[in-house]
PDB file of C-alpha atoms in Angstrom:
ATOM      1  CA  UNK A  23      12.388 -13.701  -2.161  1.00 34.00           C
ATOM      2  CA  UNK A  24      10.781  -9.964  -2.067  1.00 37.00           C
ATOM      3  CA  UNK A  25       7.233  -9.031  -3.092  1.00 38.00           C
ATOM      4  CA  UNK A  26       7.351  -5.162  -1.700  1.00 41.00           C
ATOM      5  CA  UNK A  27       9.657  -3.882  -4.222  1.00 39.00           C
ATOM      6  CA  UNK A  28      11.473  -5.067  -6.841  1.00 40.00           C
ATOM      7  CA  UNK A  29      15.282  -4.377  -6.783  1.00 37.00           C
ATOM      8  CA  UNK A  30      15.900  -4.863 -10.165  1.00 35.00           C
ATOM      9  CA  UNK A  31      13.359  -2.676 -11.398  1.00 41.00           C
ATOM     10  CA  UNK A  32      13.660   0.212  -8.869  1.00 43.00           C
ATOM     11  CA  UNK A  33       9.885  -0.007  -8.552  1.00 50.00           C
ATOM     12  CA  UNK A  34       7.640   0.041  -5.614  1.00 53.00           C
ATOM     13  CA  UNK A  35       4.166  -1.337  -5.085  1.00 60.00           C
ATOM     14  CA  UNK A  36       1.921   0.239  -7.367  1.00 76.00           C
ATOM     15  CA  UNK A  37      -0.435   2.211  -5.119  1.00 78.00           C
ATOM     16  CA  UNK A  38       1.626   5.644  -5.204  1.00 84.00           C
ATOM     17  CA  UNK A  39       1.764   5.801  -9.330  1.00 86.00           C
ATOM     18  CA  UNK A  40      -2.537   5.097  -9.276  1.00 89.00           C
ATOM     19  CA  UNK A  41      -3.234   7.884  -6.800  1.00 91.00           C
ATOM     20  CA  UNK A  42      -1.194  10.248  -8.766  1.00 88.00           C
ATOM     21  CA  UNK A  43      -2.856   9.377 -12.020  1.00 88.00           C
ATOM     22  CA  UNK A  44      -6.052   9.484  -9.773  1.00 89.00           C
ATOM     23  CA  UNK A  45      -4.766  13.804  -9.412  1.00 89.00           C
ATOM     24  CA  UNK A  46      -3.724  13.547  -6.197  1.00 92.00           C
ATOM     25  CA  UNK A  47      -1.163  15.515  -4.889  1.00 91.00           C
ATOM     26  CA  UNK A  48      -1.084  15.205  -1.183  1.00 94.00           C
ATOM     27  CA  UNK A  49      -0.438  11.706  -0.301  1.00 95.00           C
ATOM     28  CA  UNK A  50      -0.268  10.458   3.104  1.00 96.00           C
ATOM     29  CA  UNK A  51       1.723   7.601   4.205  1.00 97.00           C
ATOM     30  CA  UNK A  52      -0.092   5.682   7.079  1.00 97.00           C
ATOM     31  CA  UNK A  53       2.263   3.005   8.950  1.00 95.00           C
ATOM     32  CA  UNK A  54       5.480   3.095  11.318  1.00 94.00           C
ATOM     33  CA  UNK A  55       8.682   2.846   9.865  1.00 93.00           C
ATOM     34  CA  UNK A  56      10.601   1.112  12.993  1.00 91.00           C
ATOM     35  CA  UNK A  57       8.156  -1.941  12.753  1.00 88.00           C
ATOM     36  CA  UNK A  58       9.935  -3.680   9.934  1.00 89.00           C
ATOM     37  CA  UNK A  59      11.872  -3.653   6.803  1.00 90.00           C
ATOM     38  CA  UNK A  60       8.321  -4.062   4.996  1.00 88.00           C
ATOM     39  CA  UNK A  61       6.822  -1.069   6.119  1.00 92.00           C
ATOM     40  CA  UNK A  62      10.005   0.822   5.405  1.00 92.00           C
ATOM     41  CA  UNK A  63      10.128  -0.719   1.757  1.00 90.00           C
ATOM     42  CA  UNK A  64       6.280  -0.256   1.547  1.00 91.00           C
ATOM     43  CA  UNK A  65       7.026   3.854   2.298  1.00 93.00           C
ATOM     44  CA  UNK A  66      10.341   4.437  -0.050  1.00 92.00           C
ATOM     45  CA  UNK A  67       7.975   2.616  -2.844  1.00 89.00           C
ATOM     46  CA  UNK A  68       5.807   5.037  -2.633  1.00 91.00           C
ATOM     47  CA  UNK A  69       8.040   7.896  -2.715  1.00 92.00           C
ATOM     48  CA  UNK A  70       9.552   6.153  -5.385  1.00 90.00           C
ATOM     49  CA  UNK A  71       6.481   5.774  -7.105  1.00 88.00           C
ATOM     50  CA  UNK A  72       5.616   9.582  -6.418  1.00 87.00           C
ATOM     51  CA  UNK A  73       8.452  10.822  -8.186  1.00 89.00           C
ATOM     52  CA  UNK A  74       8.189   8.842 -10.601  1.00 88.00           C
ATOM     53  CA  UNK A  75       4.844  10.296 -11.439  1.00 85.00           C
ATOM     54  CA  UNK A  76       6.302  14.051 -11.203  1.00 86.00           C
ATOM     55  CA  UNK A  77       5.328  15.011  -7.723  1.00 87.00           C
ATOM     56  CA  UNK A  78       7.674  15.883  -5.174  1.00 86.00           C
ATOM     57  CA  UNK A  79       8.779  13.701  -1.950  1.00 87.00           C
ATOM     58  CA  UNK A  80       7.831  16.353   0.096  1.00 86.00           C
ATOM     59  CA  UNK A  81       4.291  15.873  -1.295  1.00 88.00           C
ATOM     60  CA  UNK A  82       3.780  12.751   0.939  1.00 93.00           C
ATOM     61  CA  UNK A  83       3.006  13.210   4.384  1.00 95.00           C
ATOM     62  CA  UNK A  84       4.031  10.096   7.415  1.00 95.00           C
ATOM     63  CA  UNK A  85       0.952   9.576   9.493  1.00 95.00           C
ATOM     64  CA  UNK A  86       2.373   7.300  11.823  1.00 93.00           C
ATOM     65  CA  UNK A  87       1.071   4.278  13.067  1.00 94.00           C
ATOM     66  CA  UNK A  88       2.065   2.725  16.575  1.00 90.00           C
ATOM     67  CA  UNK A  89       1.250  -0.658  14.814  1.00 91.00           C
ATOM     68  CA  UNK A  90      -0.146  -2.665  12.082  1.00 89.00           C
ATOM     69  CA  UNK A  91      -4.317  -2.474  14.156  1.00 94.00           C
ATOM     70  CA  UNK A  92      -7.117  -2.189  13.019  1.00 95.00           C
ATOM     71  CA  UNK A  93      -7.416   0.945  16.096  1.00 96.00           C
ATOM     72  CA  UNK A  94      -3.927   2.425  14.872  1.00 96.00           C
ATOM     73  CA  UNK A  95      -5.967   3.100  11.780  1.00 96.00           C
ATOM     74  CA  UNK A  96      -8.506   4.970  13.566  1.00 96.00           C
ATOM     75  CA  UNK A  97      -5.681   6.709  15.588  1.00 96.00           C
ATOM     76  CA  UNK A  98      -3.784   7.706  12.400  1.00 96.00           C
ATOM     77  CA  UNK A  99      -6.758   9.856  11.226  1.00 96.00           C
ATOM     78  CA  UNK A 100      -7.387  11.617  13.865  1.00 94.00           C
ATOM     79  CA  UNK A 101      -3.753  12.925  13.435  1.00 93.00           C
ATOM     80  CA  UNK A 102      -5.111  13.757   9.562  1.00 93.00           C
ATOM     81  CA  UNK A 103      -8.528  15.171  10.535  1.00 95.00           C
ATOM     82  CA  UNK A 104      -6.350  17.788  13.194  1.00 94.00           C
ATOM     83  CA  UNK A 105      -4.626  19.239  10.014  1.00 93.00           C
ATOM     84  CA  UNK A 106      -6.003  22.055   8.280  1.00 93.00           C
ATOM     85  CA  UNK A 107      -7.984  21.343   5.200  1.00 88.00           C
ATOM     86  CA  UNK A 108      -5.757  22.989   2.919  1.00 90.00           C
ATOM     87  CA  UNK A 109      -2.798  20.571   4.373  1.00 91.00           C
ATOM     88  CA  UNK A 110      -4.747  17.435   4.304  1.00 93.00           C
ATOM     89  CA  UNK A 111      -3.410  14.641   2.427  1.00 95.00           C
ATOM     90  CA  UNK A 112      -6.205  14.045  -0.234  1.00 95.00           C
ATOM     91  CA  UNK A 113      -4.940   9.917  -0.345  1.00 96.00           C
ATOM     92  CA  UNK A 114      -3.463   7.492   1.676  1.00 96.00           C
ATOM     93  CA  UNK A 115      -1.450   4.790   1.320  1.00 96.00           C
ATOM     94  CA  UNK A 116      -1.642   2.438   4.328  1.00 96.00           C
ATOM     95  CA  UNK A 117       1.416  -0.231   5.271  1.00 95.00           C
ATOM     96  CA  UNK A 118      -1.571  -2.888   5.269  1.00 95.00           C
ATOM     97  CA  UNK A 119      -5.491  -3.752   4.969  1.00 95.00           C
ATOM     98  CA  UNK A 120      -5.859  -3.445   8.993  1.00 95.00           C
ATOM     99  CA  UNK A 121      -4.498   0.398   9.271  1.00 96.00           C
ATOM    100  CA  UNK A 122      -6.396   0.831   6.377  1.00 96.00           C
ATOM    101  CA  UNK A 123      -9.667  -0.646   7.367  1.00 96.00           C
ATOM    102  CA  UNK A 124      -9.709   1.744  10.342  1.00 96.00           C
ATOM    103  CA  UNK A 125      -8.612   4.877   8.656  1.00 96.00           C
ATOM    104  CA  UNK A 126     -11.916   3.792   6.759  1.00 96.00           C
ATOM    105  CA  UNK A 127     -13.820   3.344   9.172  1.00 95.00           C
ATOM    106  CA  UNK A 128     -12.545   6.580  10.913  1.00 96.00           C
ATOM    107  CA  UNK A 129     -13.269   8.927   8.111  1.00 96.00           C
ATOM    108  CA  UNK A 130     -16.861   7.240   7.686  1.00 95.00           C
ATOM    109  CA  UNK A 131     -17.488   8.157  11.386  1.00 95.00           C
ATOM    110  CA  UNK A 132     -16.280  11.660  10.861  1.00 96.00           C
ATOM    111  CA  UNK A 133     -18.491  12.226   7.806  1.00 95.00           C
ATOM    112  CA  UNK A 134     -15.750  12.444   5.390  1.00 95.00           C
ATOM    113  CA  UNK A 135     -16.667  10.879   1.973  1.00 94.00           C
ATOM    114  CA  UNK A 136     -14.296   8.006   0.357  1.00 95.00           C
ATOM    115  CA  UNK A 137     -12.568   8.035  -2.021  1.00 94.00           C
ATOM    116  CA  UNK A 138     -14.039  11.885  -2.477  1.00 94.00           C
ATOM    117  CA  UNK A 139     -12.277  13.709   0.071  1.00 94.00           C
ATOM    118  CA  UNK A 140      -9.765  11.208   0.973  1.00 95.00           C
ATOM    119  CA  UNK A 141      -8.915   8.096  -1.389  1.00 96.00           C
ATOM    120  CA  UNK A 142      -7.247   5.257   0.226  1.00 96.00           C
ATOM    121  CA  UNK A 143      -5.112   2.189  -0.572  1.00 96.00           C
ATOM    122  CA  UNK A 144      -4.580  -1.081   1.446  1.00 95.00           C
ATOM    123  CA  UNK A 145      -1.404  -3.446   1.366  1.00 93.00           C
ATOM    124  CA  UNK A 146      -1.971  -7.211   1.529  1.00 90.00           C
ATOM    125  CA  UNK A 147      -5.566  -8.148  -0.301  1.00 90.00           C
ATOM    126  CA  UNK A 148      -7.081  -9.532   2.747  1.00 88.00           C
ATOM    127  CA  UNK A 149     -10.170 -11.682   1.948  1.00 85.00           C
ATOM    128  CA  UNK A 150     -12.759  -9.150   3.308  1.00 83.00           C
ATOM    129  CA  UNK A 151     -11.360  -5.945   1.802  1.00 86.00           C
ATOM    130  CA  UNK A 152     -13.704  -6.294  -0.687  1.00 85.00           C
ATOM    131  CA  UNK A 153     -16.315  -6.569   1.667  1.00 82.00           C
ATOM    132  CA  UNK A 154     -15.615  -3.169   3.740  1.00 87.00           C
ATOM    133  CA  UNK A 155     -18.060  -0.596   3.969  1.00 85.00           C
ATOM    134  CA  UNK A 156     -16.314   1.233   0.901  1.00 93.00           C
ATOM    135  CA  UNK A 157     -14.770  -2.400  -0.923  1.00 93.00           C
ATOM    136  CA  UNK A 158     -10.724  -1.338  -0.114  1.00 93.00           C
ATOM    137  CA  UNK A 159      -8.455  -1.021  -3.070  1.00 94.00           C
ATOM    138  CA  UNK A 160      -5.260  -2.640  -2.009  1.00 93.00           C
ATOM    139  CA  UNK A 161      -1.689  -3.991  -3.093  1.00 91.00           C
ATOM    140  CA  UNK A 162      -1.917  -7.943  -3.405  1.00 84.00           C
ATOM    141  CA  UNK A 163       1.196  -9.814  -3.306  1.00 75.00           C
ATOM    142  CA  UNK A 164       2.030 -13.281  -5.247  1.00 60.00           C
ATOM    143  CA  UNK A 165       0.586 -15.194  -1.973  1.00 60.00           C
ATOM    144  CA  UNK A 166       0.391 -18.572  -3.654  1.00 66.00           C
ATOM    145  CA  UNK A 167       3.244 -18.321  -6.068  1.00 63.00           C
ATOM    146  CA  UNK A 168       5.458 -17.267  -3.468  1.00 64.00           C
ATOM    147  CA  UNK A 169       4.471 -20.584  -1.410  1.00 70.00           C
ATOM    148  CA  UNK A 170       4.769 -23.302  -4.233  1.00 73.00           C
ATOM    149  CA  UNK A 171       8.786 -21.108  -4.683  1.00 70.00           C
ATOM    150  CA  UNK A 172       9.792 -21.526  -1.480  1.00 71.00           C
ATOM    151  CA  UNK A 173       8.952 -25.174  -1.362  1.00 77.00           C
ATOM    152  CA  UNK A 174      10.841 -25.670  -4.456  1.00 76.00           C
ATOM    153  CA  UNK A 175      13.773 -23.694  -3.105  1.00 77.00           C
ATOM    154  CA  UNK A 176      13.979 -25.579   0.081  1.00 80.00           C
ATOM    155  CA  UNK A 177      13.732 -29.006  -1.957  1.00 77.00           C
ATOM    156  CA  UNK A 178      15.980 -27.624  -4.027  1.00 76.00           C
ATOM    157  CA  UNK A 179      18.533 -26.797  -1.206  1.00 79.00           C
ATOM    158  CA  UNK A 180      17.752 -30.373   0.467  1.00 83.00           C
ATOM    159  CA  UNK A 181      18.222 -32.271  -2.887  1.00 83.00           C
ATOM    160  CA  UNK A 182      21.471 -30.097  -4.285  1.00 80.00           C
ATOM    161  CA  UNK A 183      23.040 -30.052  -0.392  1.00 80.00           C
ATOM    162  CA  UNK A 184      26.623 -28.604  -0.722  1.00 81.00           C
ATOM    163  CA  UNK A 185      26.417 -27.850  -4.826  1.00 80.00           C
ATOM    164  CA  UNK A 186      23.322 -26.004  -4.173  1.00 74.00           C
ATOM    165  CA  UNK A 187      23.080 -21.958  -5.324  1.00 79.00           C
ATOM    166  CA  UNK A 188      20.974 -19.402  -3.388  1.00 78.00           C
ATOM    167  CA  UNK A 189      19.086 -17.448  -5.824  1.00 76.00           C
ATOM    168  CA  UNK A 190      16.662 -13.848  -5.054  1.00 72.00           C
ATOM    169  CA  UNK A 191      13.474 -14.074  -6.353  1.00 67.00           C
ATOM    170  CA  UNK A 192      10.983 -11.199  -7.060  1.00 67.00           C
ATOM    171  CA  UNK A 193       7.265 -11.256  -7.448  1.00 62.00           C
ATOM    172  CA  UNK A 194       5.703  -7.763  -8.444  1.00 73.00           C
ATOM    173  CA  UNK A 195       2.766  -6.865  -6.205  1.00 75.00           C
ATOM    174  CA  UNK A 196      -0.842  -5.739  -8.118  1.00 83.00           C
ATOM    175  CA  UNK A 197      -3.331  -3.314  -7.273  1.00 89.00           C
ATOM    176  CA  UNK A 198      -6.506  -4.298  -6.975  1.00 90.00           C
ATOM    177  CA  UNK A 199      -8.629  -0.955  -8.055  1.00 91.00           C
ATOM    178  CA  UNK A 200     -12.078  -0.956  -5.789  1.00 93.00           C
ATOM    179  CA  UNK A 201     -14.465   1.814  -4.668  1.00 91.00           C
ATOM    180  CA  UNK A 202     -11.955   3.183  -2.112  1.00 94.00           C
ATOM    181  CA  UNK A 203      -9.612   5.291  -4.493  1.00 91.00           C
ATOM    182  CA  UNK A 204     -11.374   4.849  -7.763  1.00 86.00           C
ATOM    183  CA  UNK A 205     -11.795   8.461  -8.177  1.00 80.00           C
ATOM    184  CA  UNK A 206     -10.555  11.095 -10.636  1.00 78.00           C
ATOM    185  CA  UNK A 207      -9.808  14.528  -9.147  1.00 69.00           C
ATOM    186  CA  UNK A 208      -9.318  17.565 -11.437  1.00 67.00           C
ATOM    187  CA  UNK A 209      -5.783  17.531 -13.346  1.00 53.00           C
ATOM    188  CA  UNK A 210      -5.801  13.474 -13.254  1.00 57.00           C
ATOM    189  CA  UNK A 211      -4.034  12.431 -16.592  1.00 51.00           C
ATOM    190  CA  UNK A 212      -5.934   8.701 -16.571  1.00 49.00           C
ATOM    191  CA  UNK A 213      -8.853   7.336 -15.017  1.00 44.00           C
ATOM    192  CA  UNK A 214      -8.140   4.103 -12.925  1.00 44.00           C
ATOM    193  CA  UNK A 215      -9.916   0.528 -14.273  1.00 46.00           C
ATOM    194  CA  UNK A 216     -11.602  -1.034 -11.864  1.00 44.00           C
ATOM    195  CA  UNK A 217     -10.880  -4.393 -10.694  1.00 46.00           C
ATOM    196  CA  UNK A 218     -12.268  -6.808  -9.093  1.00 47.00           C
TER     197      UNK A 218
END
């Protein structure tokens, strides 16, 4: 089973295409890439999704992340806030809620306005990203559907024993639009629906 991307579609999660619509073309990339597969899938998604959209790979900045904390978060920005403003990425895409939570929380400290001066996405939907200072949009993946597939797949494999037939399955992750990147810069070709 795989909820980051979707093999068969080529697609990633579908933060990177909603900043881009949002007219954002410097697009940071908060997480470590030696953590796990995830966060590696999570990254190439959104480059995917990037050039997908017309914008360059080079237009997405790593911020790295010595892990998936809440603190990392906070640590991450301070390696944004140190770039010149004319360099800064303008979004961010974070490898989940927690880095996420304390980029927010970092920028808010530092007086920079979200999703203003710096949009952000979240991966993962936790229960309380609605309830952040500025309510987190953020990637949700097919929690509950992937549970009740993975019991069937294991009964499945317990039932069929030798005559039994692996089989990949692939649940497309959703954005959830919130205050924290709902924001249309100049040149933005749509304006993103907010969801719940």
């Amino acid at each position: 089973m795989l909820l980051d991307r979707d093999r068969r579609s080529g697609r990633g999660p579908p933060g990177g295409e909603h900043l881009a619509a949002a007219g954002h073309r410097r697009i940071g990339f908060v997480g470590n890439l030696s953590i796990s597969p995830q966060v590696r899938q999570r990254y190439q998604g959104l480059l995917d999704s990037v050039r997908d959209a017309g914008l360059d790979e080079g237009d997405v900045r790593l911020i790295p992340a010595a892990s998936w904390k809440v603190a990392n978060g906070r640590e991450a920005m301070h390696l944004l806030l140190d770039l010149p403003p004319e360099e800064r990425p303008t979004a961010i895409f974070c490898a989940n809620d927690l880095l996420a939570l304390g980029a927010l929380q970092e920028l808010v400290r530092h007086g920079v306005s979200v999703p203003e001066d710096v949009a952000i996405v979240g991966f993962d939907d936790l229960d309380w990203a609605s309830a952040s200072t500025v309510p987190l949009s953020s990637v949700r993946q097919a929690r509950e559907q992937l549970g009740r597939t993975a019991v069937r797949m294991i009964l499945d494999e317990i039932e069929q024993g030798a005559d039994h037939v692996h089989e990949h399955v692939s649940f497309p992750p959703e954005l959830i639009v919130r205050e924290s990147s709902d924001y249309r810069r100049d040149g933005a070709t749509q304006t993103p629906a907010p969801q719940p």
